[in-house]
Amino acid sequence: MAPANIVGTWQDAQGTEYKVSIDGPGSWTVATCRPDGRRRVTKGLLQVWQGAIYWGTSYYLDIMDGNYGYGDSGYGDGKTKWLTWQPLKRGKPAYRWQQVPTRGKPETRFTVKPPARESKTESPVSSWGFRSESSQWDGSEGSQSPTTPQAAPPTPPTPPAAEMIMRITGKWKDDSGSRYEVVPDSGSNSCTVVTTRPNGRVLTTAGLIKYNNDKGCIYWGTKFRLELKDSQTCVWIPFGRGKSFCWQADSPRPIVTHSQALPTARSTVEASAQLQNLLGISKTSRNSSGSQKKIFNRPLVR
């Protein structure tokens, strides 16, 4: 189930207000009021598909910041909530919503509990879960209380490793013309990378991208670490000397919702590309003279 705290009243830069109420698991109704007074109610306009929240067939929820339940992670100012909607088609602008505070009536606020050890007094919600301080809704027409049976309970946020892996999952490209498909490995904090070079050569390397629990970041082999700029861009920073390289998204990058399970790894991976160990990610081929040479699945850095 996707995060429930998109429920509320929002406003864009043009002054249009959007009141979002929950229909049921993975579905929200949006009541729109434009500055000239025109109103429209669209049931089920927001939907969850493959773990992401979509606005019809035109936009997806890319950024959710402010008091969103990430504590001191740096999202927003901790008071104001923002939503950013990205277009699915190139050429269209993104747009942002700012939350309009509910005056005189309590709103649902969520705070994060730190990961807790097993305890007899632990909340029924997971130790990673949200704790609702108030669940009263304004009761206006077309809305449902988050505490009604139709409403979904708050959903625990994704653990850091899973969230980072899910954010890097997908298709990317670099300035040299190489393309990369990142697929999570089943049951581990690593990803298989399928690299397609400009000349058409395809390299598949299992476990090449790996999340380091101690450092709290993602590594490309033993040479680079990941720095996410935004949902469309990431940079691989070298350890020591060397040049960094940048990836641009080659597919839509929707926000990852808290209930989305990690995708399963590919059922078959080229045997020649399997890791011998994490410190020697390579595969071998023969050159024209018949001798073996190593081909490392690493980015082409100009």
CSV table of C-alpha atoms in Angstrom, one decimal:
chain,number,residue,atom,x,y,z
A,1,MET,CA,0.0,0.0,0.0
A,2,ALA,CA,1.3,3.5,-0.8
A,3,PRO,CA,1.8,6.2,1.7
A,4,ALA,CA,-1.5,7.5,3.0
A,5,ASN,CA,-0.4,11.0,3.9
A,6,ILE,CA,-1.1,12.5,0.4
A,7,VAL,CA,-4.6,12.9,1.9
A,8,GLY,CA,-5.3,16.6,2.5
A,9,THR,CA,-5.7,19.9,0.7
A,10,TRP,CA,-2.9,21.1,-1.6
A,11,GLN,CA,-2.3,24.2,-3.8
A,12,ASP,CA,-0.2,24.8,-6.8
A,13,ALA,CA,1.6,27.9,-8.0
A,14,GLN,CA,-1.4,29.1,-10.0
A,15,GLY,CA,-3.7,29.0,-6.9
A,16,THR,CA,-5.6,25.9,-7.8
A,17,GLU,CA,-6.6,23.8,-4.8
A,18,TYR,CA,-6.7,20.0,-4.8
A,19,LYS,CA,-8.4,18.1,-2.0
A,20,VAL,CA,-7.3,14.5,-1.9
A,21,SER,CA,-9.4,11.9,-0.1
A,22,ILE,CA,-8.8,8.2,0.0
A,23,ASP,CA,-11.1,5.7,-1.8
A,24,GLY,CA,-9.5,2.5,-0.6
A,25,PRO,CA,-6.2,0.7,-1.0
A,26,GLY,CA,-4.2,2.4,-3.7
A,27,SER,CA,-6.8,4.8,-4.9
A,28,TRP,CA,-7.6,8.5,-4.2
A,29,THR,CA,-10.3,11.0,-5.3
A,30,VAL,CA,-9.2,14.5,-6.2
A,31,ALA,CA,-11.6,17.5,-5.9
A,32,THR,CA,-10.2,20.5,-7.8
A,33,CYS,CA,-11.1,24.1,-7.3
A,34,ARG,CA,-9.7,26.6,-9.7
A,35,PRO,CA,-9.1,30.3,-8.8
A,36,ASP,CA,-12.1,31.3,-11.0
A,37,GLY,CA,-14.4,29.1,-9.0
A,38,ARG,CA,-14.7,26.1,-11.3
A,39,ARG,CA,-14.8,22.8,-9.5
A,40,ARG,CA,-14.4,19.2,-10.5
A,41,VAL,CA,-14.3,15.9,-8.6
A,42,THR,CA,-12.6,13.0,-10.2
A,43,LYS,CA,-12.9,9.7,-8.4
A,44,GLY,CA,-9.9,7.4,-8.4
A,45,LEU,CA,-7.7,9.9,-10.3
A,46,LEU,CA,-4.7,8.9,-8.2
A,47,GLN,CA,-3.8,5.3,-8.5
A,48,VAL,CA,-1.0,3.0,-7.4
A,49,TRP,CA,0.6,0.9,-10.2
A,50,GLN,CA,3.7,-1.2,-9.7
A,51,GLY,CA,4.4,0.5,-6.4
A,52,ALA,CA,4.2,4.1,-7.8
A,53,ILE,CA,1.5,6.8,-7.5
A,54,TYR,CA,0.2,8.0,-10.8
A,55,TRP,CA,-2.0,11.0,-11.7
A,56,GLY,CA,-4.1,9.5,-14.5
A,57,THR,CA,-1.8,8.5,-17.3
A,58,SER,CA,0.2,11.8,-17.5
A,59,TYR,CA,2.2,12.2,-14.3
A,60,TYR,CA,3.7,10.3,-11.5
A,61,LEU,CA,4.7,11.3,-7.9
A,62,ASP,CA,8.4,12.0,-7.9
A,63,ILE,CA,9.2,13.8,-4.6
A,64,MET,CA,7.4,13.8,-1.3
A,65,ASP,CA,9.1,16.0,1.2
A,66,GLY,CA,8.6,18.1,4.3
A,67,ASN,CA,7.2,16.4,7.4
A,68,TYR,CA,6.9,13.1,5.6
A,69,GLY,CA,8.2,10.8,8.2
A,70,TYR,CA,11.9,10.6,7.4
A,71,GLY,CA,13.1,12.5,10.5
A,72,ASP,CA,16.3,14.3,9.9
A,73,SER,CA,16.9,13.0,6.4
A,74,GLY,CA,16.9,16.5,5.0
A,75,TYR,CA,13.6,16.4,3.1
A,76,GLY,CA,11.9,19.8,3.4
A,77,ASP,CA,11.7,22.0,6.4
A,78,GLY,CA,10.0,19.5,8.6
A,79,LYS,CA,6.8,21.7,8.7
A,80,THR,CA,5.6,22.2,5.1
A,81,LYS,CA,4.7,19.3,2.9
A,82,TRP,CA,5.4,19.4,-0.8
A,83,LEU,CA,4.5,17.0,-3.6
A,84,THR,CA,6.3,17.1,-7.0
A,85,TRP,CA,4.6,15.6,-10.0
A,86,GLN,CA,6.8,14.6,-13.0
A,87,PRO,CA,5.4,14.1,-16.5
A,88,LEU,CA,5.6,10.7,-18.2
A,89,LYS,CA,6.2,12.3,-21.6
A,90,ARG,CA,9.2,14.6,-22.3
A,91,GLY,CA,8.5,18.2,-23.0
A,92,LYS,CA,5.9,18.7,-20.3
A,93,PRO,CA,6.8,20.7,-17.2
A,94,ALA,CA,6.7,19.2,-13.7
A,95,TYR,CA,4.6,20.9,-11.1
A,96,ARG,CA,4.5,21.1,-7.3
A,97,TRP,CA,1.8,21.1,-4.7
A,98,GLN,CA,2.2,22.8,-1.3
A,99,GLN,CA,0.0,21.5,1.5
A,100,VAL,CA,-2.7,23.9,2.8
A,101,PRO,CA,-2.9,23.6,6.6
A,102,THR,CA,-6.3,22.5,8.0
A,103,ARG,CA,-7.5,25.3,10.3
A,104,GLY,CA,-9.5,24.6,13.4
A,105,LYS,CA,-9.5,20.8,12.9
A,106,PRO,CA,-6.8,18.3,13.6
A,107,GLU,CA,-5.0,16.7,10.7
A,108,THR,CA,-3.3,13.3,10.5
A,109,ARG,CA,0.3,13.7,11.4
A,110,PHE,CA,2.8,10.9,11.2
A,111,THR,CA,6.1,10.6,13.0
A,112,VAL,CA,8.7,7.9,12.7
A,113,LYS,CA,9.7,5.6,15.5
A,114,PRO,CA,13.3,4.5,15.4
A,115,PRO,CA,14.0,0.9,14.6
A,116,ALA,CA,13.1,-1.0,17.9
A,117,ARG,CA,14.2,-4.2,19.3
A,118,GLU,CA,11.6,-6.9,20.0
A,119,SER,CA,9.4,-5.8,22.8
A,120,LYS,CA,6.2,-6.9,24.4
A,121,THR,CA,4.9,-3.4,24.3
A,122,GLU,CA,5.8,-2.8,20.7
A,123,SER,CA,3.1,-1.2,18.6
A,124,PRO,CA,1.1,-3.4,16.2
A,125,VAL,CA,2.7,-1.4,13.5
A,126,SER,CA,6.2,-2.5,12.5
A,127,SER,CA,9.2,-1.1,14.4
A,128,TRP,CA,9.9,0.8,11.2
A,129,GLY,CA,6.3,2.1,11.1
A,130,PHE,CA,4.5,5.3,11.3
A,131,ARG,CA,2.7,6.3,14.5
A,132,SER,CA,-0.4,8.3,14.0
A,133,GLU,CA,-0.9,11.1,16.4
A,134,SER,CA,-4.4,11.9,15.2
A,135,SER,CA,-6.7,10.3,12.7
A,136,GLN,CA,-9.6,12.8,12.6
A,137,TRP,CA,-10.6,13.8,9.1
A,138,ASP,CA,-12.8,16.9,8.2
A,139,GLY,CA,-15.8,14.8,7.3
A,140,SER,CA,-16.7,16.8,4.2
A,141,GLU,CA,-18.5,15.3,1.2
A,142,GLY,CA,-16.5,12.9,-0.9
A,143,SER,CA,-14.0,12.2,1.8
A,144,GLN,CA,-13.5,9.2,4.1
A,145,SER,CA,-11.9,9.1,7.4
A,146,PRO,CA,-8.6,7.4,7.5
A,147,THR,CA,-9.9,5.3,10.4
A,148,THR,CA,-12.8,3.8,8.5
A,149,PRO,CA,-12.6,0.1,7.4
A,150,GLN,CA,-12.1,1.2,3.8
A,151,ALA,CA,-9.0,3.2,4.6
A,152,ALA,CA,-5.6,1.6,4.7
A,153,PRO,CA,-3.5,1.9,7.9
A,154,PRO,CA,-0.2,3.7,7.8
A,155,THR,CA,2.4,1.7,6.0
A,156,PRO,CA,5.9,1.1,7.4
A,157,PRO,CA,8.7,2.9,5.4
A,158,THR,CA,11.1,0.9,3.4
A,159,PRO,CA,14.4,0.0,5.2
A,160,PRO,CA,17.3,2.1,3.8
A,161,ALA,CA,19.0,-0.7,1.9
A,162,ALA,CA,15.8,-1.7,0.0
A,163,GLU,CA,14.9,1.9,-0.6
A,164,MET,CA,18.3,2.8,-2.1
A,165,ILE,CA,18.3,-0.4,-4.3
A,166,MET,CA,14.8,0.4,-5.5
A,167,ARG,CA,15.8,3.9,-6.4
A,168,ILE,CA,18.7,2.8,-8.6
A,169,THR,CA,16.6,0.0,-10.2
A,170,GLY,CA,15.7,0.6,-13.8
A,171,LYS,CA,17.3,1.8,-17.1
A,172,TRP,CA,20.0,4.4,-17.3
A,173,LYS,CA,22.4,5.8,-19.9
A,174,ASP,CA,25.7,7.8,-19.9
A,175,ASP,CA,27.3,10.4,-22.1
A,176,SER,CA,29.4,7.9,-23.9
A,177,GLY,CA,26.3,6.1,-25.3
A,178,SER,CA,26.4,3.1,-23.0
A,179,ARG,CA,23.1,1.9,-21.5
A,180,TYR,CA,22.6,0.1,-18.2
A,181,GLU,CA,19.8,-1.9,-16.8
A,182,VAL,CA,19.9,-2.4,-13.1
A,183,VAL,CA,18.0,-5.4,-11.7
A,184,PRO,CA,17.9,-6.2,-8.0
A,185,ASP,CA,19.2,-9.6,-7.0
A,186,SER,CA,16.7,-11.7,-5.1
A,187,GLY,CA,17.2,-12.0,-1.4
A,188,SER,CA,20.3,-9.7,-1.1
A,189,ASN,CA,21.3,-6.0,-1.1
A,190,SER,CA,22.9,-6.1,-4.5
A,191,CYS,CA,22.0,-5.6,-8.1
A,192,THR,CA,22.8,-7.2,-11.5
A,193,VAL,CA,23.9,-4.8,-14.2
A,194,VAL,CA,23.3,-5.4,-17.9
A,195,THR,CA,25.5,-3.1,-19.8
A,196,THR,CA,25.1,-2.4,-23.6
A,197,ARG,CA,28.0,-0.6,-25.2
A,198,PRO,CA,27.6,1.7,-28.2
A,199,ASN,CA,29.0,-1.1,-30.5
A,200,GLY,CA,26.2,-3.5,-29.3
A,201,ARG,CA,28.3,-5.6,-27.0
A,202,VAL,CA,26.3,-6.7,-23.9
A,203,LEU,CA,27.9,-7.5,-20.6
A,204,THR,CA,25.9,-8.9,-17.7
A,205,THR,CA,27.4,-8.9,-14.2
A,206,ALA,CA,25.7,-10.2,-11.1
A,207,GLY,CA,26.1,-8.4,-7.8
A,208,LEU,CA,28.1,-5.5,-9.4
A,209,ILE,CA,26.1,-2.8,-7.5
A,210,LYS,CA,25.9,-3.5,-3.8
A,211,TYR,CA,24.5,-1.6,-0.7
A,212,ASN,CA,27.0,-1.3,2.2
A,213,ASN,CA,25.1,-1.4,5.5
A,214,ASP,CA,28.1,0.0,7.5
A,215,LYS,CA,28.6,3.0,5.2
A,216,GLY,CA,24.9,3.4,4.3
A,217,CYS,CA,25.6,3.9,0.6
A,218,ILE,CA,25.8,2.0,-2.7
A,219,TYR,CA,29.0,0.9,-4.4
A,220,TRP,CA,29.9,0.0,-8.0
A,221,GLY,CA,32.3,-2.9,-7.4
A,222,THR,CA,35.2,-1.5,-5.3
A,223,LYS,CA,35.9,1.6,-7.4
A,224,PHE,CA,32.9,3.9,-7.2
A,225,ARG,CA,30.2,5.0,-4.8
A,226,LEU,CA,26.7,6.3,-5.7
A,227,GLU,CA,25.5,9.9,-5.2
A,228,LEU,CA,21.9,10.5,-6.1
A,229,LYS,CA,21.3,14.0,-7.4
A,230,ASP,CA,17.5,13.6,-8.0
A,231,SER,CA,15.2,11.0,-9.5
A,232,GLN,CA,16.5,11.5,-13.0
A,233,THR,CA,20.3,11.8,-12.3
A,234,CYS,CA,22.9,9.9,-10.4
A,235,VAL,CA,26.7,10.3,-10.2
A,236,TRP,CA,29.3,7.6,-9.5
A,237,ILE,CA,32.1,9.1,-7.4
A,238,PRO,CA,35.5,7.3,-7.6
A,239,PHE,CA,37.5,6.4,-4.5
A,240,GLY,CA,40.8,8.2,-4.7
A,241,ARG,CA,41.9,9.2,-8.2
A,242,GLY,CA,39.8,8.9,-11.2
A,243,LYS,CA,36.9,10.6,-12.9
A,244,SER,CA,33.3,10.5,-11.8
A,245,PHE,CA,30.6,9.6,-14.3
A,246,CYS,CA,27.0,10.5,-14.6
A,247,TRP,CA,23.9,8.5,-15.4
A,248,GLN,CA,20.7,9.9,-16.8
A,249,ALA,CA,17.4,8.1,-16.4
A,250,ASP,CA,16.5,6.2,-19.5
A,251,SER,CA,13.0,5.3,-18.2
A,252,PRO,CA,10.4,7.0,-16.0
A,253,ARG,CA,11.6,7.3,-12.4
A,254,PRO,CA,8.5,7.2,-10.1
A,255,ILE,CA,8.8,7.6,-6.4
A,256,VAL,CA,9.2,4.3,-4.5
A,257,THR,CA,6.3,3.5,-2.2
A,258,HIS,CA,6.8,1.8,1.1
A,259,SER,CA,5.1,-1.4,0.4
A,260,GLN,CA,6.7,-2.2,-3.0
A,261,ALA,CA,8.5,-5.4,-2.8
A,262,LEU,CA,11.9,-5.7,-4.4
A,263,PRO,CA,11.7,-7.0,-7.9
A,264,THR,CA,13.0,-10.5,-8.4
A,265,ALA,CA,16.3,-11.0,-10.2
A,266,ARG,CA,16.5,-12.3,-13.7
A,267,SER,CA,15.9,-16.0,-13.8
A,268,THR,CA,19.0,-16.5,-16.0
A,269,VAL,CA,22.3,-14.6,-16.0
A,270,GLU,CA,25.2,-15.3,-18.3
A,271,ALA,CA,27.4,-17.8,-16.6
A,272,SER,CA,30.5,-16.0,-17.9
A,273,ALA,CA,29.5,-12.8,-16.1
A,274,GLN,CA,29.0,-14.3,-12.6
A,275,LEU,CA,31.1,-13.0,-9.9
A,276,GLN,CA,34.1,-15.0,-8.7
A,277,ASN,CA,34.1,-12.8,-5.7
A,278,LEU,CA,33.1,-9.2,-4.9
A,279,LEU,CA,36.6,-7.9,-5.4
A,280,GLY,CA,37.1,-9.3,-8.9
A,281,ILE,CA,34.0,-8.6,-11.0
A,282,SER,CA,35.0,-9.6,-14.5
A,283,LYS,CA,34.4,-11.9,-17.3
A,284,THR,CA,36.8,-13.4,-19.9
A,285,SER,CA,36.8,-13.6,-23.6
A,286,ARG,CA,39.4,-14.5,-26.3
A,287,ASN,CA,40.9,-12.0,-28.6
A,288,SER,CA,41.9,-12.6,-32.2
A,289,SER,CA,45.3,-14.2,-31.2
A,290,GLY,CA,43.5,-16.7,-29.1
A,291,SER,CA,44.8,-15.5,-25.7
A,292,GLN,CA,42.4,-14.5,-22.9
A,293,LYS,CA,41.8,-10.9,-22.0
A,294,LYS,CA,39.6,-9.5,-19.2
A,295,ILE,CA,36.7,-7.3,-20.0
A,296,PHE,CA,35.6,-5.4,-16.9
A,297,ASN,CA,32.0,-4.3,-16.8
A,298,ARG,CA,32.6,-0.7,-15.8
A,299,PRO,CA,31.5,2.6,-17.3
A,300,LEU,CA,33.3,4.2,-20.1
A,301,VAL,CA,34.9,7.4,-18.7
A,302,ARG,CA,36.1,10.0,-21.1
